[in-house]
Amino acid sequence: SQEIASLKATKDVYDAQFAIITNELLKTQDELKEKQQQLLYVMISFQG
C-alpha cells in the first residue's frame, strides 16, 4: 500500500541521515585523537 511505501521512504531517509552522522562522528573522533597527540607532544616538550 501507499502507507507502507511512505514508511519505507522515511526509513531510507533516516538510514541515510544515520550513516552521515556516524561518518561525521568518526571524523570528529579522528580529529580529537590528532589533537590529543599534539597536546601530548607539547606537554612532553615542556617537561624536557
Coordinates of N, CA and C in Angstrom, one line a residue, residues 20-40:
I20 N 25.3 9.4 7.6 CA 26.1 10.6 7.6 C 26.5 11.0 9.0
I21 N 25.7 11.0 10.0 CA 26.0 11.3 11.3 C 27.1 10.4 11.9
T22 N 27.0 9.1 11.6 CA 28.0 8.2 12.0 C 29.4 8.5 11.4
N23 N 29.4 8.8 10.1 CA 30.6 9.3 9.5 C 31.2 10.5 10.1
E24 N 30.3 11.5 10.4 CA 30.8 12.7 11.0 C 31.4 12.5 12.4
L25 N 30.8 11.6 13.1 CA 31.3 11.2 14.5 C 32.7 10.6 14.4
L26 N 32.8 9.7 13.4 CA 34.1 9.0 13.2 C 35.2 10.0 12.8
K27 N 34.8 11.0 12.0 CA 35.8 12.0 11.6 C 36.2 12.9 12.8
T28 N 35.2 13.3 13.6 CA 35.4 14.1 14.8 C 36.3 13.3 15.7
Q29 N 36.1 12.0 15.9 CA 36.9 11.2 16.8 C 38.3 11.2 16.3
D30 N 38.6 11.1 15.0 CA 39.9 11.1 14.5 C 40.6 12.4 14.7
E31 N 39.8 13.5 14.6 CA 40.4 14.8 14.8 C 40.7 15.0 16.3
L32 N 39.9 14.5 17.2 CA 40.2 14.6 18.6 C 41.4 13.8 19.0
K33 N 41.6 12.6 18.4 CA 42.8 11.8 18.6 C 44.0 12.6 18.2
E34 N 43.9 13.2 17.0 CA 45.0 14.0 16.5 C 45.4 15.1 17.4
K35 N 44.4 15.9 17.9 CA 44.6 17.0 18.9 C 45.2 16.4 20.2
Q36 N 44.8 15.3 20.6 CA 45.3 14.7 21.8 C 46.8 14.4 21.7
Q37 N 47.2 13.8 20.5 CA 48.6 13.5 20.2 C 49.4 14.8 20.2
Q38 N 48.9 15.9 19.6 CA 49.6 17.2 19.6 C 49.8 17.7 21.0
L39 N 48.7 17.6 21.8 CA 48.8 18.1 23.1 C 49.8 17.3 24.0
L40 N 49.8 16.0 23.8 CA 50.8 15.1 24.5 C 52.2 15.5 24.1

